Structures are given as structure tokens and as C-alpha cells.
Amino acid sequence: MKAGVVSVQGAAPEHVRALEAAMAEMGMKGSVITIRKAEELEQASCAIIPGGESTTISKLLLRSGLHDLIVKRAEEGMPVMGTCAGCVLLAKEGDEEVRKTGTKLLGLMDMSVDRNAFGRQRESFEAPLEIEGMDSPFPGVFIRGPVIRKVWGDCRAVARYGDKIIMARQGSMMALSFHPELSGDTRIHRALLEMV
Ligand code: GLN
């Protein structure tokens, strides 16, 4: 089993470490690979799209052919998790900033995102989060994260910060406004691996 982290730009190494820790805790055999080209994604059984700069990541995904392949593999059921900028990219709809920057979304999840919703209020912060299906709060680390403004269809909100949706799930996909790879808590990475 190979778990992949899309590593064209952004916070990929932290996700590699978190997946390795999660695998070890689960006693799962496998390895973690970084994904920069289509051939690498072909080998992966699940993938993480990390935080970073969503416009830059979207350009690099298009240029490398990864954009279309991520869509294809996700539609075939490959588990995918997007955190922060990755959450923006998984959405079907973005806000004015997404449109202005010409960011091409993957459009896989039935949700609309507000790209820098938290950035405009508070740049970075930590907060304990109640997540559906978890019996104790998850330490949420937010860094200029997006807010999920609306979900519809098969997409379900599974965590909120105040009245804002900050985590959603749809089939084997998860989108998070925050950074679980920086929390030292591997429950969300384990949830991704459990879907493989
Ligand atoms: N606001 C950034 C963007 O959408 C995401 C920030 C992050 O991933 N930490 O590009």
C-alpha cells in the first residue's frame, strides 16, 4: 500500500511524517510517497492535497497532468484528503478571489469555499474541534484557512468552528480548513488510511 502526498508546492513533508506515524500506529504495512507527476499518482492508493497557495498548486497540477488524473482517480473511489489550500481545490465552487485569480478547482466535492475567510479575521490560531465520529476534541491548527460556506448533494458537514463549516466529507473524500499534520494527532490521517 502506498499513500501519496501531492508535493508540487506547500506543506507536504509534514503530511508525509503524519502518514508514516499513522501507519505505524495502525500496524499497517506500506510506504508514503510524494507525488509530482502522473506516474507517481498511478501507484498511490490514497492521496493528500496539502496546504500552500491554492492558485500556485492549481497551475502546477494542470501543467503536470495531475489535475485530470486526481479527478479520475477520486471519481473511481480513491480516498482523497484536502487540507487548507487542498480544501479549496476540492470544492465545486469558489469565491470572488478564486475567480479573480483564475484558480482551476478540481470540483470534486459538493461545496463552495471562501478562500481566505479566516485570514481576513485572524491569521493563525488553534482551537479544539468537535468532529463527528470522534469521542474527544481534535486540536485544530488554522493558518489563513478557507471556510466551507455551503454544502449540498452528497457532501456532509462534519465539523464547525462557531457557525462556520471547517470540515466536510463526501464518499471517500475529506476537506479540512485546518492542518491536522501540524497537530501531533493522527486520527484524521488514520481515517484516510482506513478508507483504503
Ligand atoms: N489561503 C491559502 C490559499 O487558499 C491557503 C492557506 C494554507 O493552505 N495554509 O491559497
PDB file of N, CA and C in Angstrom, residues 50-149:
ATOM      1  N   PRO A  50      -2.077  19.046   0.059  1.00  0.00           N
ATOM      2  CA  PRO A  50      -1.743  19.809   1.267  1.00  0.00           C
ATOM      3  C   PRO A  50      -2.146  21.280   1.186  1.00  0.00           C
ATOM      4  N   GLY A  51      -1.821  21.993   2.285  1.00  0.00           N
ATOM      5  CA  GLY A  51      -1.968  23.433   2.296  1.00  0.00           C
ATOM      6  C   GLY A  51      -0.828  24.063   1.513  1.00  0.00           C
ATOM      7  N   GLY A  52      -0.988  25.316   1.212  1.00  0.00           N
ATOM      8  CA  GLY A  52       0.008  26.025   0.421  1.00  0.00           C
ATOM      9  C   GLY A  52      -0.681  27.223  -0.193  1.00  0.00           C
ATOM     10  N   GLU A  53      -0.441  27.443  -1.476  1.00  0.00           N
ATOM     11  CA  GLU A  53      -1.077  28.558  -2.164  1.00  0.00           C
ATOM     12  C   GLU A  53      -1.939  27.937  -3.261  1.00  0.00           C
ATOM     13  N   SER A  54      -3.244  28.050  -3.108  1.00  0.00           N
ATOM     14  CA  SER A  54      -4.124  27.266  -3.981  1.00  0.00           C
ATOM     15  C   SER A  54      -3.980  27.611  -5.466  1.00  0.00           C
ATOM     16  N   THR A  55      -3.731  28.891  -5.775  1.00  0.00           N
ATOM     17  CA  THR A  55      -3.574  29.264  -7.192  1.00  0.00           C
ATOM     18  C   THR A  55      -2.327  28.603  -7.781  1.00  0.00           C
ATOM     19  N   THR A  56      -1.240  28.638  -7.025  1.00  0.00           N
ATOM     20  CA  THR A  56       0.012  28.018  -7.491  1.00  0.00           C
ATOM     21  C   THR A  56      -0.158  26.507  -7.634  1.00  0.00           C
ATOM     22  N   ILE A  57      -0.748  25.883  -6.612  1.00  0.00           N
ATOM     23  CA  ILE A  57      -0.929  24.429  -6.692  1.00  0.00           C
ATOM     24  C   ILE A  57      -1.781  24.091  -7.911  1.00  0.00           C
ATOM     25  N   SER A  58      -2.847  24.849  -8.152  1.00  0.00           N
ATOM     26  CA  SER A  58      -3.734  24.525  -9.283  1.00  0.00           C
ATOM     27  C   SER A  58      -2.986  24.607 -10.617  1.00  0.00           C
ATOM     28  N   LYS A  59      -2.135  25.624 -10.759  1.00  0.00           N
ATOM     29  CA  LYS A  59      -1.347  25.763 -12.005  1.00  0.00           C
ATOM     30  C   LYS A  59      -0.417  24.566 -12.198  1.00  0.00           C
ATOM     31  N   LEU A  60       0.248  24.173 -11.110  1.00  0.00           N
ATOM     32  CA  LEU A  60       1.212  23.071 -11.202  1.00  0.00           C
ATOM     33  C   LEU A  60       0.499  21.737 -11.446  1.00  0.00           C
ATOM     34  N   LEU A  61      -0.703  21.590 -10.901  1.00  0.00           N
ATOM     35  CA  LEU A  61      -1.464  20.352 -11.157  1.00  0.00           C
ATOM     36  C   LEU A  61      -1.859  20.267 -12.626  1.00  0.00           C
ATOM     37  N   LEU A  62      -2.246  21.400 -13.193  1.00  0.00           N
ATOM     38  CA  LEU A  62      -2.640  21.405 -14.608  1.00  0.00           C
ATOM     39  C   LEU A  62      -1.449  21.089 -15.501  1.00  0.00           C
ATOM     40  N   ARG A  63      -0.325  21.730 -15.198  1.00  0.00           N
ATOM     41  CA  ARG A  63       0.880  21.581 -16.024  1.00  0.00           C
ATOM     42  C   ARG A  63       1.411  20.143 -15.997  1.00  0.00           C
ATOM     43  N   SER A  64       1.279  19.481 -14.855  1.00  0.00           N
ATOM     44  CA  SER A  64       1.849  18.140 -14.704  1.00  0.00           C
ATOM     45  C   SER A  64       0.896  17.028 -15.134  1.00  0.00           C
ATOM     46  N   GLY A  65      -0.323  17.404 -15.491  1.00  0.00           N
ATOM     47  CA  GLY A  65      -1.305  16.382 -15.855  1.00  0.00           C
ATOM     48  C   GLY A  65      -1.973  15.755 -14.640  1.00  0.00           C
ATOM     49  N   LEU A  66      -1.576  16.217 -13.448  1.00  0.00           N
ATOM     50  CA  LEU A  66      -2.141  15.631 -12.230  1.00  0.00           C
ATOM     51  C   LEU A  66      -3.592  16.050 -12.016  1.00  0.00           C
ATOM     52  N   HIS A  67      -3.949  17.231 -12.497  1.00  0.00           N
ATOM     53  CA  HIS A  67      -5.322  17.713 -12.285  1.00  0.00           C
ATOM     54  C   HIS A  67      -6.353  16.675 -12.769  1.00  0.00           C
ATOM     55  N   ASP A  68      -6.253  16.308 -14.034  1.00  0.00           N
ATOM     56  CA  ASP A  68      -7.237  15.378 -14.602  1.00  0.00           C
ATOM     57  C   ASP A  68      -7.149  13.994 -13.963  1.00  0.00           C
ATOM     58  N   LEU A  69      -5.935  13.591 -13.626  1.00  0.00           N
ATOM     59  CA  LEU A  69      -5.769  12.253 -13.046  1.00  0.00           C
ATOM     60  C   LEU A  69      -6.315  12.181 -11.617  1.00  0.00           C
ATOM     61  N   ILE A  70      -6.142  13.251 -10.850  1.00  0.00           N
ATOM     62  CA  ILE A  70      -6.720  13.272  -9.494  1.00  0.00           C
ATOM     63  C   ILE A  70      -8.239  13.155  -9.615  1.00  0.00           C
ATOM     64  N   VAL A  71      -8.829  13.902 -10.530  1.00  0.00           N
ATOM     65  CA  VAL A  71     -10.288  13.859 -10.718  1.00  0.00           C
ATOM     66  C   VAL A  71     -10.716  12.439 -11.087  1.00  0.00           C
ATOM     67  N   LYS A  72      -9.997  11.832 -12.022  1.00  0.00           N
ATOM     68  CA  LYS A  72     -10.352  10.482 -12.471  1.00  0.00           C
ATOM     69  C   LYS A  72     -10.253   9.476 -11.324  1.00  0.00           C
ATOM     70  N   ARG A  73      -9.104   9.473 -10.625  1.00  0.00           N
ATOM     71  CA  ARG A  73      -8.906   8.513  -9.542  1.00  0.00           C
ATOM     72  C   ARG A  73      -9.914   8.718  -8.406  1.00  0.00           C
ATOM     73  N   ALA A  74     -10.185   9.979  -8.082  1.00  0.00           N
ATOM     74  CA  ALA A  74     -11.161  10.262  -6.998  1.00  0.00           C
ATOM     75  C   ALA A  74     -12.546   9.785  -7.419  1.00  0.00           C
ATOM     76  N   GLU A  75     -12.890  10.012  -8.676  1.00  0.00           N
ATOM     77  CA  GLU A  75     -14.214   9.562  -9.147  1.00  0.00           C
ATOM     78  C   GLU A  75     -14.323   8.040  -9.159  1.00  0.00           C
ATOM     79  N   GLU A  76     -13.162   7.375  -9.292  1.00  0.00           N
ATOM     80  CA  GLU A  76     -13.160   5.906  -9.218  1.00  0.00           C
ATOM     81  C   GLU A  76     -13.161   5.400  -7.773  1.00  0.00           C
ATOM     82  N   GLY A  77     -13.070   6.341  -6.820  1.00  0.00           N
ATOM     83  CA  GLY A  77     -13.182   5.954  -5.410  1.00  0.00           C
ATOM     84  C   GLY A  77     -11.916   6.038  -4.591  1.00  0.00           C
ATOM     85  N   MET A  78     -10.808   6.512  -5.175  1.00  0.00           N
ATOM     86  CA  MET A  78      -9.585   6.636  -4.372  1.00  0.00           C
ATOM     87  C   MET A  78      -9.809   7.647  -3.242  1.00  0.00           C
ATOM     88  N   PRO A  79      -9.490   7.292  -1.983  1.00  0.00           N
ATOM     89  CA  PRO A  79      -9.640   8.250  -0.896  1.00  0.00           C
ATOM     90  C   PRO A  79      -8.721   9.460  -1.076  1.00  0.00           C
ATOM     91  N   VAL A  80      -9.277  10.648  -0.913  1.00  0.00           N
ATOM     92  CA  VAL A  80      -8.516  11.890  -1.066  1.00  0.00           C
ATOM     93  C   VAL A  80      -8.829  12.815   0.105  1.00  0.00           C
ATOM     94  N   MET A  81      -7.788  13.438   0.631  1.00  0.00           N
ATOM     95  CA  MET A  81      -7.986  14.453   1.660  1.00  0.00           C
ATOM     96  C   MET A  81      -7.332  15.752   1.214  1.00  0.00           C
ATOM     97  N   GLY A  82      -8.057  16.857   1.343  1.00  0.00           N
ATOM     98  CA  GLY A  82      -7.501  18.171   1.033  1.00  0.00           C
ATOM     99  C   GLY A  82      -7.498  19.021   2.284  1.00  0.00           C
ATOM    100  N   THR A  83      -6.319  19.577   2.620  1.00  0.00           N
ATOM    101  CA  THR A  83      -6.262  20.436   3.799  1.00  0.00           C
ATOM    102  C   THR A  83      -5.932  21.863   3.369  1.00  0.00           C
ATOM    103  N   CYS A  84      -6.662  22.807   3.898  1.00  0.00           N
ATOM    104  CA  CYS A  84      -6.438  24.236   3.681  1.00  0.00           C
ATOM    105  C   CYS A  84      -6.489  24.580   2.187  1.00  0.00           C
ATOM    106  N   ALA A  85      -5.367  24.900   1.530  1.00  0.00           N
ATOM    107  CA  ALA A  85      -5.430  25.143   0.084  1.00  0.00           C
ATOM    108  C   ALA A  85      -6.004  23.912  -0.635  1.00  0.00           C
ATOM    109  N   GLY A  86      -5.677  22.722  -0.144  1.00  0.00           N
ATOM    110  CA  GLY A  86      -6.213  21.490  -0.728  1.00  0.00           C
ATOM    111  C   GLY A  86      -7.725  21.402  -0.592  1.00  0.00           C
ATOM    112  N   CYS A  87      -8.263  21.953   0.499  1.00  0.00           N
ATOM    113  CA  CYS A  87      -9.712  22.018   0.711  1.00  0.00           C
ATOM    114  C   CYS A  87     -10.352  22.921  -0.352  1.00  0.00           C
ATOM    115  N   VAL A  88      -9.700  24.055  -0.606  1.00  0.00           N
ATOM    116  CA  VAL A  88     -10.198  24.972  -1.645  1.00  0.00           C
ATOM    117  C   VAL A  88     -10.288  24.226  -2.983  1.00  0.00           C
ATOM    118  N   LEU A  89      -9.211  23.500  -3.316  1.00  0.00           N
ATOM    119  CA  LEU A  89      -9.143  22.857  -4.634  1.00  0.00           C
ATOM    120  C   LEU A  89     -10.170  21.741  -4.806  1.00  0.00           C
ATOM    121  N   LEU A  90     -10.575  21.087  -3.717  1.00  0.00           N
ATOM    122  CA  LEU A  90     -11.561  20.001  -3.843  1.00  0.00           C
ATOM    123  C   LEU A  90     -12.965  20.521  -4.151  1.00  0.00           C
ATOM    124  N   ALA A  91     -13.203  21.807  -3.879  1.00  0.00           N
ATOM    125  CA  ALA A  91     -14.567  22.348  -3.988  1.00  0.00           C
ATOM    126  C   ALA A  91     -15.059  22.487  -5.425  1.00  0.00           C
ATOM    127  N   LYS A  92     -16.385  22.462  -5.554  1.00  0.00           N
ATOM    128  CA  LYS A  92     -17.004  22.735  -6.868  1.00  0.00           C
ATOM    129  C   LYS A  92     -17.058  24.220  -7.143  1.00  0.00           C
ATOM    130  N   GLU A  93     -17.245  25.018  -6.066  1.00  0.00           N
ATOM    131  CA  GLU A  93     -17.386  26.469  -6.255  1.00  0.00           C
ATOM    132  C   GLU A  93     -16.472  27.235  -5.317  1.00  0.00           C
ATOM    133  N   GLY A  94     -15.908  28.342  -5.837  1.00  0.00           N
ATOM    134  CA  GLY A  94     -15.071  29.198  -5.005  1.00  0.00           C
ATOM    135  C   GLY A  94     -15.653  30.600  -4.929  1.00  0.00           C
ATOM    136  N   ASP A  95     -15.003  31.443  -4.147  1.00  0.00           N
ATOM    137  CA  ASP A  95     -15.479  32.818  -4.009  1.00  0.00           C
ATOM    138  C   ASP A  95     -14.848  33.705  -5.081  1.00  0.00           C
ATOM    139  N   GLU A  96     -15.050  35.021  -4.911  1.00  0.00           N
ATOM    140  CA  GLU A  96     -14.547  36.020  -5.847  1.00  0.00           C
ATOM    141  C   GLU A  96     -13.031  35.893  -6.052  1.00  0.00           C
ATOM    142  N   GLU A  97     -12.310  35.632  -4.958  1.00  0.00           N
ATOM    143  CA  GLU A  97     -10.852  35.544  -5.052  1.00  0.00           C
ATOM    144  C   GLU A  97     -10.409  34.356  -5.905  1.00  0.00           C
ATOM    145  N   VAL A  98     -11.133  33.251  -5.776  1.00  0.00           N
ATOM    146  CA  VAL A  98     -10.820  32.074  -6.596  1.00  0.00           C
ATOM    147  C   VAL A  98     -11.054  32.427  -8.076  1.00  0.00           C
ATOM    148  N   ARG A  99     -12.140  33.125  -8.330  1.00  0.00           N
ATOM    149  CA  ARG A  99     -12.441  33.504  -9.719  1.00  0.00           C
ATOM    150  C   ARG A  99     -11.415  34.497 -10.256  1.00  0.00           C
ATOM    151  N   LYS A 100     -11.121  35.529  -9.456  1.00  0.00           N
ATOM    152  CA  LYS A 100     -10.188  36.582  -9.896  1.00  0.00           C
ATOM    153  C   LYS A 100      -8.804  36.036 -10.215  1.00  0.00           C
ATOM    154  N   THR A 101      -8.363  35.055  -9.424  1.00  0.00           N
ATOM    155  CA  THR A 101      -7.017  34.515  -9.617  1.00  0.00           C
ATOM    156  C   THR A 101      -6.993  33.420 -10.697  1.00  0.00           C
ATOM    157  N   GLY A 102      -8.159  33.110 -11.238  1.00  0.00           N
ATOM    158  CA  GLY A 102      -8.220  32.092 -12.298  1.00  0.00           C
ATOM    159  C   GLY A 102      -7.824  30.708 -11.787  1.00  0.00           C
ATOM    160  N   THR A 103      -8.066  30.459 -10.497  1.00  0.00           N
ATOM    161  CA  THR A 103      -7.714  29.158  -9.920  1.00  0.00           C
ATOM    162  C   THR A 103      -8.661  28.081 -10.435  1.00  0.00           C
ATOM    163  N   LYS A 104      -8.087  27.042 -11.043  1.00  0.00           N
ATOM    164  CA  LYS A 104      -8.955  25.975 -11.561  1.00  0.00           C
ATOM    165  C   LYS A 104      -9.151  24.915 -10.489  1.00  0.00           C
ATOM    166  N   LEU A 105     -10.371  24.845  -9.985  1.00  0.00           N
ATOM    167  CA  LEU A 105     -10.681  23.890  -8.918  1.00  0.00           C
ATOM    168  C   LEU A 105     -10.817  22.486  -9.490  1.00  0.00           C
ATOM    169  N   LEU A 106     -10.565  21.494  -8.637  1.00  0.00           N
ATOM    170  CA  LEU A 106     -10.766  20.096  -9.053  1.00  0.00           C
ATOM    171  C   LEU A 106     -12.268  19.800  -9.149  1.00  0.00           C
ATOM    172  N   GLY A 107     -13.064  20.503  -8.345  1.00  0.00           N
ATOM    173  CA  GLY A 107     -14.525  20.388  -8.456  1.00  0.00           C
ATOM    174  C   GLY A 107     -15.063  19.016  -8.076  1.00  0.00           C
ATOM    175  N   LEU A 108     -14.468  18.386  -7.079  1.00  0.00           N
ATOM    176  CA  LEU A 108     -14.875  17.023  -6.725  1.00  0.00           C
ATOM    177  C   LEU A 108     -15.922  16.969  -5.622  1.00  0.00           C
ATOM    178  N   MET A 109     -15.991  17.993  -4.782  1.00  0.00           N
ATOM    179  CA  MET A 109     -16.924  17.926  -3.651  1.00  0.00           C
ATOM    180  C   MET A 109     -18.025  18.979  -3.782  1.00  0.00           C
ATOM    181  N   ASP A 110     -19.228  18.569  -3.379  1.00  0.00           N
ATOM    182  CA  ASP A 110     -20.394  19.448  -3.484  1.00  0.00           C
ATOM    183  C   ASP A 110     -20.356  20.507  -2.383  1.00  0.00           C
ATOM    184  N   MET A 111     -19.473  21.475  -2.570  1.00  0.00           N
ATOM    185  CA  MET A 111     -19.360  22.534  -1.555  1.00  0.00           C
ATOM    186  C   MET A 111     -18.799  23.790  -2.201  1.00  0.00           C
ATOM    187  N   SER A 112     -19.075  24.937  -1.546  1.00  0.00           N
ATOM    188  CA  SER A 112     -18.459  26.174  -2.007  1.00  0.00           C
ATOM    189  C   SER A 112     -17.576  26.697  -0.879  1.00  0.00           C
ATOM    190  N   VAL A 113     -16.435  27.278  -1.254  1.00  0.00           N
ATOM    191  CA  VAL A 113     -15.469  27.732  -0.252  1.00  0.00           C
ATOM    192  C   VAL A 113     -15.194  29.224  -0.376  1.00  0.00           C
ATOM    193  N   ASP A 114     -14.874  29.816   0.760  1.00  0.00           N
ATOM    194  CA  ASP A 114     -14.469  31.209   0.834  1.00  0.00           C
ATOM    195  C   ASP A 114     -12.987  31.167   1.184  1.00  0.00           C
ATOM    196  N   ARG A 115     -12.156  31.457   0.200  1.00  0.00           N
ATOM    197  CA  ARG A 115     -10.744  31.111   0.266  1.00  0.00           C
ATOM    198  C   ARG A 115      -9.965  31.647   1.459  1.00  0.00           C
ATOM    199  N   ASN A 116     -10.089  32.930   1.736  1.00  0.00           N
ATOM    200  CA  ASN A 116      -9.281  33.464   2.850  1.00  0.00           C
ATOM    201  C   ASN A 116     -10.154  33.954   3.991  1.00  0.00           C
ATOM    202  N   ALA A 117     -11.256  33.266   4.222  1.00  0.00           N
ATOM    203  CA  ALA A 117     -12.236  33.715   5.214  1.00  0.00           C
ATOM    204  C   ALA A 117     -11.615  33.954   6.576  1.00  0.00           C
ATOM    205  N   PHE A 118     -10.774  33.043   7.034  1.00  0.00           N
ATOM    206  CA  PHE A 118     -10.166  33.219   8.359  1.00  0.00           C
ATOM    207  C   PHE A 118      -9.002  34.195   8.285  1.00  0.00           C
ATOM    208  N   GLY A 119      -8.308  34.226   7.168  1.00  0.00           N
ATOM    209  CA  GLY A 119      -7.166  35.112   7.019  1.00  0.00           C
ATOM    210  C   GLY A 119      -7.547  36.565   7.240  1.00  0.00           C
ATOM    211  N   ARG A 120      -8.737  36.912   6.788  1.00  0.00           N
ATOM    212  CA  ARG A 120      -9.155  38.297   6.935  1.00  0.00           C
ATOM    213  C   ARG A 120      -9.489  38.639   8.387  1.00  0.00           C
ATOM    214  N   GLN A 121      -9.825  37.604   9.171  1.00  0.00           N
ATOM    215  CA  GLN A 121     -10.199  37.862  10.565  1.00  0.00           C
ATOM    216  C   GLN A 121      -9.013  37.683  11.495  1.00  0.00           C
ATOM    217  N   ARG A 122      -8.494  36.472  11.520  1.00  0.00           N
ATOM    218  CA  ARG A 122      -7.341  36.139  12.366  1.00  0.00           C
ATOM    219  C   ARG A 122      -6.451  35.281  11.503  1.00  0.00           C
ATOM    220  N   GLU A 123      -5.186  35.663  11.415  1.00  0.00           N
ATOM    221  CA  GLU A 123      -4.262  34.951  10.532  1.00  0.00           C
ATOM    222  C   GLU A 123      -4.123  33.470  10.890  1.00  0.00           C
ATOM    223  N   SER A 124      -3.684  33.200  12.133  1.00  0.00           N
ATOM    224  CA  SER A 124      -3.458  31.814  12.546  1.00  0.00           C
ATOM    225  C   SER A 124      -3.929  31.635  13.976  1.00  0.00           C
ATOM    226  N   PHE A 125      -4.495  30.504  14.258  1.00  0.00           N
ATOM    227  CA  PHE A 125      -4.919  30.222  15.633  1.00  0.00           C
ATOM    228  C   PHE A 125      -5.149  28.727  15.808  1.00  0.00           C
ATOM    229  N   GLU A 126      -5.275  28.345  17.075  1.00  0.00           N
ATOM    230  CA  GLU A 126      -5.569  26.946  17.382  1.00  0.00           C
ATOM    231  C   GLU A 126      -6.863  26.883  18.167  1.00  0.00           C
ATOM    232  N   ALA A 127      -7.645  25.830  17.934  1.00  0.00           N
ATOM    233  CA  ALA A 127      -8.905  25.673  18.662  1.00  0.00           C
ATOM    234  C   ALA A 127      -9.268  24.195  18.721  1.00  0.00           C
ATOM    235  N   PRO A 128      -9.800  23.742  19.860  1.00  0.00           N
ATOM    236  CA  PRO A 128     -10.264  22.358  19.935  1.00  0.00           C
ATOM    237  C   PRO A 128     -11.552  22.209  19.130  1.00  0.00           C
ATOM    238  N   LEU A 129     -11.633  21.162  18.337  1.00  0.00           N
ATOM    239  CA  LEU A 129     -12.780  20.993  17.433  1.00  0.00           C
ATOM    240  C   LEU A 129     -13.552  19.722  17.754  1.00  0.00           C
ATOM    241  N   GLU A 130     -14.871  19.840  17.768  1.00  0.00           N
ATOM    242  CA  GLU A 130     -15.732  18.662  17.893  1.00  0.00           C
ATOM    243  C   GLU A 130     -15.952  18.128  16.482  1.00  0.00           C
ATOM    244  N   ILE A 131     -15.470  16.925  16.201  1.00  0.00           N
ATOM    245  CA  ILE A 131     -15.631  16.351  14.864  1.00  0.00           C
ATOM    246  C   ILE A 131     -16.545  15.129  14.960  1.00  0.00           C
ATOM    247  N   GLU A 132     -17.522  15.093  14.068  1.00  0.00           N
ATOM    248  CA  GLU A 132     -18.466  13.965  14.046  1.00  0.00           C
ATOM    249  C   GLU A 132     -17.701  12.635  14.028  1.00  0.00           C
ATOM    250  N   GLY A 133     -18.089  11.718  14.908  1.00  0.00           N
ATOM    251  CA  GLY A 133     -17.451  10.401  14.932  1.00  0.00           C
ATOM    252  C   GLY A 133     -16.218  10.323  15.820  1.00  0.00           C
ATOM    253  N   MET A 134     -15.786  11.445  16.388  1.00  0.00           N
ATOM    254  CA  MET A 134     -14.615  11.414  17.285  1.00  0.00           C
ATOM    255  C   MET A 134     -15.073  11.654  18.714  1.00  0.00           C
ATOM    256  N   ASP A 135     -14.523  10.865  19.648  1.00  0.00           N
ATOM    257  CA  ASP A 135     -15.054  10.966  21.013  1.00  0.00           C
ATOM    258  C   ASP A 135     -14.369  12.025  21.875  1.00  0.00           C
ATOM    259  N   SER A 136     -13.328  12.678  21.357  1.00  0.00           N
ATOM    260  CA  SER A 136     -12.752  13.803  22.099  1.00  0.00           C
ATOM    261  C   SER A 136     -12.313  14.871  21.092  1.00  0.00           C
ATOM    262  N   PRO A 137     -12.174  16.126  21.552  1.00  0.00           N
ATOM    263  CA  PRO A 137     -11.872  17.212  20.607  1.00  0.00           C
ATOM    264  C   PRO A 137     -10.550  17.008  19.865  1.00  0.00           C
ATOM    265  N   PHE A 138     -10.519  17.491  18.639  1.00  0.00           N
ATOM    266  CA  PHE A 138      -9.314  17.420  17.806  1.00  0.00           C
ATOM    267  C   PHE A 138      -8.628  18.789  17.860  1.00  0.00           C
ATOM    268  N   PRO A 139      -7.284  18.811  18.050  1.00  0.00           N
ATOM    269  CA  PRO A 139      -6.603  20.112  18.097  1.00  0.00           C
ATOM    270  C   PRO A 139      -6.486  20.736  16.696  1.00  0.00           C
ATOM    271  N   GLY A 140      -7.298  21.730  16.430  1.00  0.00           N
ATOM    272  CA  GLY A 140      -7.323  22.354  15.094  1.00  0.00           C
ATOM    273  C   GLY A 140      -6.304  23.466  14.991  1.00  0.00           C
ATOM    274  N   VAL A 141      -5.439  23.388  13.980  1.00  0.00           N
ATOM    275  CA  VAL A 141      -4.452  24.436  13.716  1.00  0.00           C
ATOM    276  C   VAL A 141      -4.869  25.132  12.423  1.00  0.00           C
ATOM    277  N   PHE A 142      -5.186  26.407  12.518  1.00  0.00           N
ATOM    278  CA  PHE A 142      -5.661  27.164  11.355  1.00  0.00           C
ATOM    279  C   PHE A 142      -4.598  28.161  10.911  1.00  0.00           C
ATOM    280  N   ILE A 143      -4.284  28.163   9.609  1.00  0.00           N
ATOM    281  CA  ILE A 143      -3.314  29.120   9.060  1.00  0.00           C
ATOM    282  C   ILE A 143      -3.909  29.728   7.787  1.00  0.00           C
ATOM    283  N   ARG A 144      -4.464  30.892   7.891  1.00  0.00           N
ATOM    284  CA  ARG A 144      -5.121  31.555   6.754  1.00  0.00           C
ATOM    285  C   ARG A 144      -6.040  30.582   5.993  1.00  0.00           C
ATOM    286  N   GLY A 145      -6.804  29.860   6.748  1.00  0.00           N
ATOM    287  CA  GLY A 145      -7.601  28.795   6.144  1.00  0.00           C
ATOM    288  C   GLY A 145      -8.882  29.283   5.490  1.00  0.00           C
ATOM    289  N   PRO A 146      -9.432  28.451   4.610  1.00  0.00           N
ATOM    290  CA  PRO A 146     -10.728  28.754   3.983  1.00  0.00           C
ATOM    291  C   PRO A 146     -11.883  28.341   4.901  1.00  0.00           C
ATOM    292  N   VAL A 147     -13.060  28.831   4.595  1.00  0.00           N
ATOM    293  CA  VAL A 147     -14.277  28.365   5.251  1.00  0.00           C
ATOM    294  C   VAL A 147     -15.127  27.691   4.183  1.00  0.00           C
ATOM    295  N   ILE A 148     -15.777  26.609   4.578  1.00  0.00           N
ATOM    296  CA  ILE A 148     -16.707  25.958   3.655  1.00  0.00           C
ATOM    297  C   ILE A 148     -18.048  26.667   3.851  1.00  0.00           C
ATOM    298  N   ARG A 149     -18.436  27.430   2.857  1.00  0.00           N
ATOM    299  CA  ARG A 149     -19.603  28.303   3.020  1.00  0.00           C
ATOM    300  C   ARG A 149     -20.908  27.514   2.939  1.00  0.00           C
TER     301      ARG A 149
END
